[in-house]
CSV table of C-alpha atoms and ligand atoms in Angstrom, one decimal:
chain,number,residue,atom,x,y,z
A,4,MET,CA,-35.4,13.5,2.6
A,5,SER,CA,-33.7,14.1,5.8
A,6,THR,CA,-32.0,17.2,6.3
A,7,ALA,CA,-29.7,15.9,8.8
A,8,SER,CA,-27.6,14.2,5.8
A,9,PHE,CA,-26.7,18.0,4.4
A,10,LEU,CA,-23.2,19.0,5.3
A,11,LEU,CA,-22.1,22.6,4.9
A,12,ILE,CA,-18.2,23.1,4.7
A,13,GLY,CA,-16.6,26.5,4.9
A,14,PRO,CA,-15.9,29.2,4.7
A,15,PHE,CA,-13.1,29.0,2.2
A,16,THR,CA,-11.0,32.1,1.1
A,17,GLN,CA,-11.1,30.8,-2.4
A,18,VAL,CA,-13.1,28.0,-4.2
A,19,VAL,CA,-11.6,27.2,-7.7
A,20,THR,CA,-14.7,25.4,-9.0
A,21,MET,CA,-13.3,24.8,-12.7
A,22,ALA,CA,-17.1,25.2,-13.9
A,23,ASP,CA,-17.9,26.1,-17.4
A,24,LEU,CA,-14.2,25.8,-18.9
A,25,PRO,CA,-13.6,24.3,-22.1
A,26,LEU,CA,-12.6,20.6,-22.8
A,27,THR,CA,-10.0,21.7,-25.1
A,28,GLY,CA,-7.4,24.3,-26.1
A,29,PRO,CA,-5.7,27.1,-24.1
A,30,LEU,CA,-6.9,28.6,-20.9
A,31,LEU,CA,-5.9,31.6,-19.4
A,32,ASP,CA,-5.8,32.1,-15.6
A,33,GLU,CA,-8.3,35.0,-15.8
A,34,ALA,CA,-11.1,32.3,-16.9
A,35,LEU,CA,-10.8,30.6,-13.9
A,36,PRO,CA,-14.3,30.7,-12.0
A,37,ILE,CA,-13.2,31.5,-8.3
A,38,GLU,CA,-15.9,32.0,-5.6
A,39,GLU,CA,-14.5,34.0,-2.5
A,40,GLN,CA,-15.5,33.4,1.0
A,41,ALA,CA,-17.5,30.6,-0.3
A,42,GLY,CA,-18.9,27.3,1.2
A,43,VAL,CA,-19.8,23.8,-0.2
A,44,LEU,CA,-23.2,22.2,0.4
A,45,VAL,CA,-22.9,18.6,0.5
A,46,GLN,CA,-25.3,15.5,0.5
A,47,ASN,CA,-24.7,11.9,-0.1
A,48,GLY,CA,-21.6,12.5,-1.2
A,49,LYS,CA,-22.5,14.9,-4.0
A,50,ILE,CA,-22.3,18.8,-4.1
A,51,VAL,CA,-25.7,20.4,-3.7
A,52,ARG,CA,-24.4,24.0,-4.1
A,53,VAL,CA,-21.3,26.4,-4.1
A,54,ASP,CA,-22.1,29.8,-2.9
A,55,ALA,CA,-21.1,32.6,-0.7
A,56,PHE,CA,-20.6,31.3,2.8
A,57,ALA,CA,-22.8,34.2,4.2
A,58,TYR,CA,-25.6,32.9,2.2
A,59,LEU,CA,-25.5,29.2,2.9
A,60,LEU,CA,-24.9,29.5,6.6
A,61,PRO,CA,-28.4,31.0,7.8
A,62,GLU,CA,-30.0,28.4,5.8
A,63,ALA,CA,-28.0,25.8,7.3
A,64,GLU,CA,-28.5,26.9,10.8
A,65,ALA,CA,-32.2,27.3,10.2
A,66,ASN,CA,-32.4,23.6,8.7
A,67,GLY,CA,-30.0,22.2,11.3
A,68,TYR,CA,-27.5,21.0,8.6
A,69,ALA,CA,-24.0,19.6,10.0
A,70,ILE,CA,-21.5,22.4,9.6
A,71,GLN,CA,-17.9,21.7,9.1
A,72,TRP,CA,-16.0,24.8,9.8
A,73,ILE,CA,-12.8,25.8,8.2
A,74,GLU,CA,-10.7,28.0,10.9
A,75,GLU,CA,-7.9,29.1,8.7
A,76,PRO,CA,-7.3,30.7,5.2
A,77,MET,CA,-7.9,27.8,2.6
A,78,VAL,CA,-8.1,27.4,-1.0
A,79,LEU,CA,-10.6,24.4,-2.2
A,80,LEU,CA,-10.1,22.9,-5.4
A,81,PRO,CA,-11.5,19.6,-7.1
A,82,GLY,CA,-9.9,16.4,-6.1
A,83,LEU,CA,-6.9,15.3,-8.3
A,84,ILE,CA,-7.4,12.8,-11.1
A,85,ASP,CA,-4.5,10.8,-11.9
A,86,ALA,CA,-5.3,9.1,-15.5
A,87,HIS,CA,-2.2,6.9,-16.0
A,88,THR,CA,-0.6,4.8,-13.7
A,89,HIS,CA,0.7,1.4,-13.1
A,90,LEU,CA,0.4,1.3,-9.7
A,91,CYS,CA,-0.1,-2.2,-9.1
A,92,TYR,CA,3.5,-4.2,-9.2
A,93,ALA,CA,5.9,-6.1,-7.1
A,94,GLY,CA,9.5,-5.1,-6.4
A,95,SER,CA,11.8,-2.2,-7.5
A,96,ARG,CA,13.9,-1.3,-10.6
A,97,ALA,CA,16.4,0.7,-8.5
A,98,LYS,CA,18.7,-1.2,-10.4
A,99,ASP,CA,17.7,-0.3,-14.0
A,100,TYR,CA,17.7,3.6,-12.7
A,101,ALA,CA,21.5,3.1,-11.5
A,102,LEU,CA,22.0,1.7,-15.1
A,103,ARG,CA,20.3,4.3,-17.0
A,104,ILE,CA,22.1,7.1,-15.2
A,105,ALA,CA,25.2,5.7,-15.8
A,106,GLY,CA,24.4,5.7,-19.4
A,107,LYS,CA,22.3,2.7,-20.7
A,108,SER,CA,18.8,3.7,-22.2
A,109,TYR,CA,15.5,2.6,-21.3
A,110,LEU,CA,15.0,0.5,-24.6
A,111,GLU,CA,18.6,-1.1,-24.0
A,112,ILE,CA,17.6,-2.2,-20.7
A,113,ALA,CA,14.4,-3.7,-22.2
A,114,ARG,CA,16.1,-5.5,-25.2
A,115,SER,CA,18.6,-7.2,-22.8
A,116,GLY,CA,15.6,-8.6,-20.9
A,117,GLY,CA,15.3,-6.3,-18.2
A,118,GLY,CA,13.0,-3.3,-17.4
A,119,ILE,CA,9.1,-4.3,-17.9
A,120,LEU,CA,10.1,-8.0,-18.0
A,121,ASP,CA,11.9,-7.6,-14.6
A,122,THR,CA,8.8,-6.3,-13.1
A,123,VAL,CA,6.9,-9.2,-14.6
A,124,ARG,CA,8.8,-11.5,-13.1
A,125,LYS,CA,8.7,-10.0,-9.6
A,126,THR,CA,4.8,-9.5,-9.8
A,127,ARG,CA,4.1,-13.0,-11.2
A,128,LYS,CA,5.9,-14.5,-8.1
A,129,ALA,CA,3.8,-11.9,-5.6
A,130,SER,CA,0.6,-13.7,-4.2
A,131,GLN,CA,-2.7,-11.5,-4.7
A,132,ALA,CA,-2.6,-10.2,-0.8
A,133,GLU,CA,1.1,-9.1,-1.5
A,134,LEU,CA,0.0,-6.9,-4.5
A,135,GLU,CA,-3.0,-5.6,-2.6
A,136,GLN,CA,-0.7,-4.9,0.4
A,137,SER,CA,1.7,-2.5,-1.7
A,138,LEU,CA,-1.1,-1.1,-3.6
A,139,LEU,CA,-2.9,-0.1,-0.5
A,140,GLN,CA,0.0,1.6,0.6
A,141,ARG,CA,0.6,3.6,-2.7
A,142,CYS,CA,-3.3,4.4,-2.4
A,143,GLN,CA,-2.7,5.8,0.9
A,144,ARG,CA,-0.1,8.2,-0.4
A,145,HIS,CA,-1.8,9.3,-3.2
A,146,LEU,CA,-5.0,10.3,-1.0
A,147,GLN,CA,-2.9,12.2,1.5
A,148,GLU,CA,-1.5,14.2,-1.8
A,149,GLY,CA,-5.0,14.8,-3.1
A,150,VAL,CA,-5.6,12.2,-5.5
A,151,THR,CA,-9.1,11.1,-5.2
A,152,THR,CA,-9.6,9.1,-8.5
A,153,CYS,CA,-6.7,7.0,-10.0
A,154,GLU,CA,-6.4,4.9,-13.3
A,155,VAL,CA,-4.6,1.5,-12.6
A,156,LYS,CA,-3.3,-0.6,-15.2
A,157,SER,CA,-2.5,-4.4,-15.3
A,158,GLY,CA,0.4,-5.5,-17.6
A,159,TYR,CA,3.1,-6.9,-15.3
A,160,GLY,CA,1.3,-10.6,-15.3
A,161,LEU,CA,0.9,-11.1,-19.2
A,162,ASN,CA,-0.7,-14.5,-18.7
A,163,LEU,CA,-4.0,-15.5,-17.8
A,164,GLU,CA,-3.5,-16.0,-14.3
A,165,ASP,CA,-1.3,-13.3,-13.5
A,166,GLU,CA,-3.3,-10.6,-15.5
A,167,LEU,CA,-6.3,-11.8,-13.6
A,168,LYS,CA,-4.4,-11.6,-10.0
A,169,MET,CA,-3.4,-8.1,-11.1
A,170,LEU,CA,-7.2,-6.9,-11.9
A,171,ARG,CA,-8.6,-8.9,-9.2
A,172,ALA,CA,-6.2,-7.1,-6.7
A,173,ILE,CA,-6.9,-3.4,-8.1
A,174,GLN,CA,-10.7,-4.3,-7.7
A,175,ASN,CA,-10.4,-5.6,-4.3
A,176,VAL,CA,-8.2,-2.5,-3.1
A,177,SER,CA,-10.6,0.1,-4.9
A,178,GLN,CA,-13.3,-1.4,-2.7
A,179,GLN,CA,-11.2,-1.5,0.6
A,180,GLN,CA,-10.4,2.2,0.8
A,181,PRO,CA,-11.4,5.8,-0.5
A,182,LEU,CA,-9.2,6.3,-3.4
A,183,GLU,CA,-11.4,5.3,-6.5
A,184,LEU,CA,-9.3,3.1,-8.8
A,185,VAL,CA,-10.2,3.0,-12.6
A,186,PRO,CA,-8.7,-0.5,-13.9
A,187,THR,CA,-7.3,-1.0,-17.3
A,188,CYS,CA,-6.3,-4.1,-19.0
A,189,LEU,CA,-2.8,-3.8,-20.2
A,190,ALA,CA,-2.1,-7.2,-21.0
A,191,ALA,CA,-0.6,-6.0,-24.2
A,192,HIS,CA,2.3,-3.9,-22.3
A,193,MET,CA,5.3,-6.4,-24.0
A,194,VAL,CA,5.1,-9.9,-25.7
A,195,PRO,CA,5.9,-12.4,-22.6
A,196,PRO,CA,8.8,-14.7,-22.9
A,197,GLU,CA,6.3,-17.8,-23.5
A,198,PHE,CA,5.2,-16.3,-27.0
A,199,GLU,CA,7.4,-15.7,-29.9
A,200,ASP,CA,5.4,-13.2,-31.7
A,201,GLY,CA,3.2,-10.5,-30.7
A,202,ALA,CA,0.4,-11.4,-33.2
A,203,THR,CA,0.0,-14.6,-31.6
A,204,TYR,CA,0.1,-13.3,-28.2
A,205,LEU,CA,-2.6,-10.7,-28.9
A,206,LYS,CA,-4.9,-13.3,-30.5
A,207,HIS,CA,-4.4,-15.3,-27.1
A,208,VAL,CA,-5.1,-12.4,-25.0
A,209,LEU,CA,-8.4,-11.7,-27.1
A,210,LYS,CA,-9.6,-15.2,-27.0
A,211,VAL,CA,-8.7,-16.2,-23.3
A,212,LEU,CA,-8.1,-13.3,-21.1
A,213,LEU,CA,-10.4,-10.4,-22.4
A,214,PRO,CA,-13.6,-12.5,-22.1
A,215,GLN,CA,-12.7,-13.5,-18.4
A,216,VAL,CA,-11.9,-9.8,-17.6
A,217,LYS,CA,-15.4,-9.0,-19.2
A,218,ALA,CA,-17.1,-11.6,-17.2
A,219,GLU,CA,-16.0,-10.8,-14.2
A,220,GLY,CA,-16.4,-7.1,-14.4
A,221,LEU,CA,-12.5,-6.6,-13.9
A,222,ALA,CA,-11.9,-3.6,-16.5
A,223,ASN,CA,-13.7,-1.7,-19.0
A,224,ARG,CA,-10.7,-0.3,-20.7
A,225,VAL,CA,-7.9,-2.1,-22.7
A,226,ASP,CA,-4.5,-0.4,-23.5
A,227,ILE,CA,-1.4,-1.3,-25.7
A,228,PHE,CA,2.1,-0.1,-25.6
A,229,ILE,CA,3.1,0.5,-29.4
A,230,GLU,CA,6.9,0.9,-29.4
A,231,ASP,CA,9.7,-1.0,-31.1
A,232,THR,CA,10.3,-3.4,-27.9
A,233,ALA,CA,6.7,-3.9,-27.5
A,234,PHE,CA,3.8,-4.2,-30.3
A,235,ASP,CA,3.7,-2.8,-33.8
A,236,GLU,CA,1.1,-0.6,-35.3
A,237,ALA,CA,-0.5,-3.5,-37.5
A,238,ASP,CA,-1.0,-5.9,-34.8
A,239,ALA,CA,-2.3,-3.2,-32.2
A,240,LEU,CA,-4.8,-2.0,-34.8
A,241,ARG,CA,-6.0,-5.4,-35.1
A,242,TYR,CA,-6.0,-6.1,-31.6
A,243,LEU,CA,-7.6,-2.6,-30.7
A,244,LYS,CA,-10.4,-3.0,-33.1
A,245,ASP,CA,-11.4,-6.7,-31.8
A,246,ALA,CA,-11.3,-5.5,-28.2
A,247,GLN,CA,-13.7,-2.8,-29.3
A,248,GLU,CA,-15.9,-5.4,-30.6
A,249,LEU,CA,-16.0,-7.0,-27.2
A,250,GLY,CA,-17.0,-3.7,-25.5
A,251,PHE,CA,-13.8,-2.0,-24.2
A,252,ASP,CA,-12.8,1.6,-24.3
A,253,ILE,CA,-9.4,2.2,-25.7
A,254,THR,CA,-6.4,3.9,-24.6
A,255,VAL,CA,-3.0,3.7,-26.1
A,256,HIS,CA,0.6,4.1,-24.9
A,257,ALA,CA,1.9,6.1,-27.8
A,258,ASP,CA,4.9,7.9,-29.3
A,259,GLN,CA,7.1,7.4,-26.1
A,260,PHE,CA,10.1,7.1,-28.1
A,261,SER,CA,9.1,6.8,-31.7
A,262,THR,CA,5.6,7.7,-33.5
A,263,GLY,CA,3.1,5.4,-35.0
A,264,GLY,CA,1.0,4.8,-31.9
A,265,THR,CA,-1.2,8.0,-32.1
A,266,GLU,CA,-2.1,7.0,-35.8
A,267,VAL,CA,-3.6,3.9,-34.2
A,268,ALA,CA,-5.0,5.6,-31.4
A,269,ALA,CA,-7.0,8.0,-34.0
A,270,HIS,CA,-7.8,5.1,-36.3
A,271,VAL,CA,-9.7,3.7,-33.2
A,272,HIS,CA,-10.8,6.8,-31.8
A,273,ALA,CA,-9.2,5.8,-28.3
A,274,ALA,CA,-10.3,7.8,-25.4
A,275,SER,CA,-6.7,8.9,-24.9
A,276,ALA,CA,-3.1,8.5,-26.3
A,277,ASP,CA,-0.6,8.6,-23.5
A,278,HIS,CA,3.0,9.6,-23.3
A,279,LEU,CA,3.4,11.5,-26.6
A,280,GLU,CA,7.1,12.5,-25.7
A,281,ALA,CA,8.1,11.9,-29.6
A,282,SER,CA,4.8,13.4,-31.1
A,283,GLY,CA,5.1,16.3,-33.6
A,284,GLU,CA,2.6,18.4,-35.6
A,285,GLU,CA,1.3,15.4,-37.6
A,286,GLU,CA,0.5,13.2,-34.6
A,287,ILE,CA,-1.2,16.5,-32.8
A,288,HIS,CA,-3.2,16.8,-35.8
A,289,LEU,CA,-4.4,13.1,-36.0
A,290,MET,CA,-5.4,13.3,-32.2
A,291,LYS,CA,-7.3,16.5,-32.6
A,292,LYS,CA,-9.1,15.3,-35.8
A,293,ALA,CA,-10.0,12.0,-33.9
A,294,GLY,CA,-11.1,13.9,-30.7
A,295,VAL,CA,-8.3,11.8,-28.8
A,296,VAL,CA,-7.4,13.3,-25.3
A,297,ALA,CA,-3.7,13.8,-24.9
A,298,THR,CA,-2.5,12.4,-21.6
A,299,VAL,CA,1.0,13.4,-21.2
A,300,LEU,CA,3.3,11.8,-18.4
A,301,PRO,CA,5.8,14.4,-17.0
A,302,GLY,CA,7.0,11.8,-14.5
A,303,ALA,CA,8.3,9.6,-17.3
A,304,SER,CA,10.3,12.4,-18.6
A,305,VAL,CA,11.8,13.3,-15.2
A,306,GLY,CA,12.5,9.3,-14.4
A,307,LEU,CA,14.1,8.7,-17.7
A,308,GLY,CA,15.8,12.2,-17.9
A,309,MET,CA,14.4,13.2,-21.4
A,310,HIS,CA,12.3,15.7,-22.8
A,311,TYR,CA,8.6,16.6,-21.9
A,312,ALA,CA,5.8,15.9,-24.4
A,313,PRO,CA,4.8,19.1,-26.3
A,314,ALA,CA,1.9,20.1,-24.2
A,315,ARG,CA,2.1,23.8,-25.1
A,316,LYS,CA,1.8,22.9,-29.0
A,317,MET,CA,-0.9,20.5,-28.2
A,318,LEU,CA,-2.9,23.0,-26.2
A,319,ASP,CA,-2.4,25.5,-29.1
A,320,ALA,CA,-3.5,22.9,-31.7
A,321,GLY,CA,-7.1,22.9,-29.5
A,322,LEU,CA,-6.3,19.3,-28.0
A,323,CYS,CA,-7.6,18.3,-24.5
A,324,VAL,CA,-4.6,17.8,-22.5
A,325,ALA,CA,-4.5,15.8,-19.5
A,326,ILE,CA,-1.5,15.2,-17.3
A,327,ALA,CA,-0.9,12.1,-15.1
A,328,THR,CA,2.1,10.6,-13.1
A,329,ASP,CA,2.5,7.1,-14.9
A,330,TRP,CA,3.5,5.8,-11.5
A,331,ASN,CA,5.3,2.8,-12.2
A,332,PRO,CA,8.6,0.8,-10.9
A,333,GLY,CA,10.7,1.5,-14.2
A,334,SER,CA,10.3,5.1,-16.1
A,335,ALA,CA,8.1,6.8,-13.2
A,336,PRO,CA,8.6,5.6,-9.5
A,337,MET,CA,8.1,9.1,-7.9
A,338,GLY,CA,4.4,9.3,-8.4
A,339,ASP,CA,3.7,12.9,-7.2
A,340,LEU,CA,1.3,14.4,-9.3
A,341,LEU,CA,1.3,17.9,-8.2
A,342,LEU,CA,5.1,18.0,-8.2
A,343,GLN,CA,5.2,16.7,-11.9
A,344,SER,CA,2.4,19.0,-13.2
A,345,ALA,CA,4.1,22.1,-11.5
A,346,LEU,CA,7.7,20.8,-13.4
A,347,LEU,CA,5.6,20.5,-16.7
A,348,GLY,CA,3.8,23.7,-16.4
A,349,ALA,CA,7.2,25.7,-15.9
A,350,ALA,CA,9.0,24.0,-19.0
A,351,GLN,CA,6.3,23.9,-21.2
A,352,LYS,CA,4.7,27.4,-20.2
A,353,LEU,CA,1.2,26.1,-19.2
A,354,THR,CA,-0.7,28.7,-17.6
A,355,MET,CA,-1.9,27.7,-14.1
A,356,ALA,CA,-5.4,27.5,-15.4
A,357,GLU,CA,-4.2,24.7,-18.1
A,358,THR,CA,-2.2,22.8,-15.6
A,359,TRP,CA,-5.2,22.6,-13.1
A,360,ALA,CA,-7.5,21.6,-16.0
A,361,GLY,CA,-5.3,18.8,-16.9
A,362,ILE,CA,-5.3,17.2,-13.4
A,363,THR,CA,-9.1,17.9,-12.9
A,364,TYR,CA,-11.7,17.8,-15.3
A,365,ARG,CA,-9.7,17.1,-18.4
A,366,ALA,CA,-8.2,14.2,-16.8
A,367,ALA,CA,-11.7,13.2,-16.0
A,368,HIS,CA,-12.5,13.5,-19.7
A,369,ALA,CA,-9.8,11.2,-20.5
A,370,LEU,CA,-11.2,8.4,-18.4
A,371,ARG,CA,-14.6,9.3,-19.8
A,372,LEU,CA,-15.7,10.2,-16.3
A,373,THR,CA,-18.6,12.5,-16.4
A,374,ASP,CA,-19.4,12.9,-12.7
A,375,ARG,CA,-16.2,14.6,-11.4
A,376,GLY,CA,-13.3,17.0,-11.9
A,377,THR,CA,-15.6,20.2,-11.2
A,378,LEU,CA,-16.9,21.6,-8.0
A,379,VAL,CA,-20.7,22.1,-9.4
A,380,THR,CA,-24.0,20.8,-8.3
A,381,GLY,CA,-24.4,17.2,-8.9
A,382,GLN,CA,-20.7,16.4,-9.0
A,383,LEU,CA,-19.2,14.0,-6.6
A,384,ALA,CA,-17.7,15.9,-3.4
A,385,ASP,CA,-14.1,15.2,-4.3
A,386,MET,CA,-12.2,18.0,-2.7
A,387,ILE,CA,-9.0,19.1,-1.4
A,388,ALA,CA,-8.1,22.2,0.2
A,389,PHE,CA,-4.7,23.7,0.6
A,390,ASN,CA,-3.6,26.2,3.6
A,391,THR,CA,-3.1,29.3,1.6
A,392,ASP,CA,-5.2,32.3,0.7
A,393,ASP,CA,-4.3,32.3,-3.2
A,394,TYR,CA,-4.5,29.4,-5.3
A,395,ARG,CA,-1.5,30.6,-7.3
A,396,GLU,CA,0.9,29.7,-4.2
A,397,ILE,CA,0.1,25.8,-5.1
A,398,LEU,CA,1.8,25.5,-8.3
A,399,TYR,CA,4.4,28.3,-7.5
A,400,MET,CA,5.7,26.1,-4.6
A,401,GLN,CA,6.2,23.3,-7.4
A,402,GLY,CA,4.7,20.2,-5.3
A,403,LYS,CA,6.0,21.1,-1.7
A,404,LEU,CA,2.5,22.7,-0.8
A,405,LYS,CA,0.4,19.6,-0.2
A,406,PRO,CA,-3.5,19.7,0.8
A,407,SER,CA,-4.0,19.7,4.1
A,408,VAL,CA,-7.5,18.5,4.1
A,409,VAL,CA,-9.2,16.0,1.7
A,410,TRP,CA,-12.8,15.0,1.0
A,411,LYS,CA,-13.8,11.7,-0.7
A,412,ARG,CA,-17.6,12.0,-1.7
A,413,GLY,CA,-18.1,14.3,1.1
A,414,ASP,CA,-16.3,12.1,3.7
A,415,LEU,CA,-13.1,13.6,5.4
A,416,ILE,CA,-10.3,11.5,4.6
A,417,LYS,CA,-7.3,13.6,5.6
A,418,ASN,CA,-7.3,16.6,8.3
B,27,NIG,N1,6.1,2.7,-21.5
B,27,NIG,C1,5.6,1.5,-21.1
B,27,NIG,N2,5.1,1.4,-19.8
B,27,NIG,C2,5.2,2.1,-18.6
B,27,NIG,C3,6.7,2.0,-18.0
B,27,NIG,C4,6.6,0.6,-17.4
B,27,NIG,C5,7.9,0.0,-16.7
B,27,NIG,O1,8.9,0.6,-17.1
B,27,NIG,O2,7.6,-0.7,-15.9
B,27,NIG,C6,5.2,3.6,-18.9
B,27,NIG,O3,4.0,4.1,-19.4
B,27,NIG,O4,6.1,4.4,-19.1
């Protein structure tokens, strides 16, 4: 093995490794594992060791390892993981936003043929190349803001051709640039205008689209929006069980405006139930019993001017809580994970440790990824460094302090 491929990065004032913390329940800031004046030894995109820089340096010098010197006070954390987005879309819904702040609700706009179906019309018209171009730009922004892994859903095609176009665009963009995209098939976002009822459309998706998605290796995850304006619980349950039979992991848009979705998610032991603004004690209990990750989406609450999901209660009840942007053109166009997490933390009284867990290793768990989210031996060297000497400054600045250095699999992406 060539020693030349070893890279020592440091010294960092603090390395917040997120090592050995529990997957579920409350976390105190005192529990955060922080290495001071530390360095990170990297090889082949993975972390070999995190240790005192003073110990690592002589080894690096003796063996001729490359050294990336960090000249200023910096705090290092795992790269952020955004576990729920609709980043692939065409067009804007600024018009919906204007209607909403003038008093119309999200569901009223959806019922009158706007909302998601408006983006469906625009996305169907866009070519795959156009979708790739706008997705690429959003990926670049996410990377600059410290997101190194990002889930992306289809769901604005709602037919074979356009759902495949979206998923192929997501796959291509994932291969073209450093931000790793985790694709999810959300053909069950709405009933498309060509179909009269949800059940018939879902049967069609199961028969025609999902086998093709599997055959092309375009996604391993299936999602469904359970809500009055989308799909009901009974149809969703049948669909998700059949999708599981086809080998897909499951995630669910649940309890955004009304309850019912978490019951379905618990029934199929979904990897995660996402949104959860309407969830109460019963729903929290169901998720806990079934081991479903609760992914909360503060960006949708901000975008729609509504209350946050009860993240504090969820943590106190022993859930694994992940936090994601929901970046989409309708309910959550902002897409700033750090800012939104800081706002959620302030409103829901989350400790800084709970917020960081929700956008690092607990978000990885929501996506069933085991190779990222902490800075420990063997994990991907996905890392972000902030120009400060105290990790608490970052959430305190509520999103205004962005990472100044970003590494993806050990490669320097932003400096
Ligand atoms: N609620 C359903 N889906 C998206 C919104 C998509 C849209 O409005 O375009 C969400 O997660 O918030």
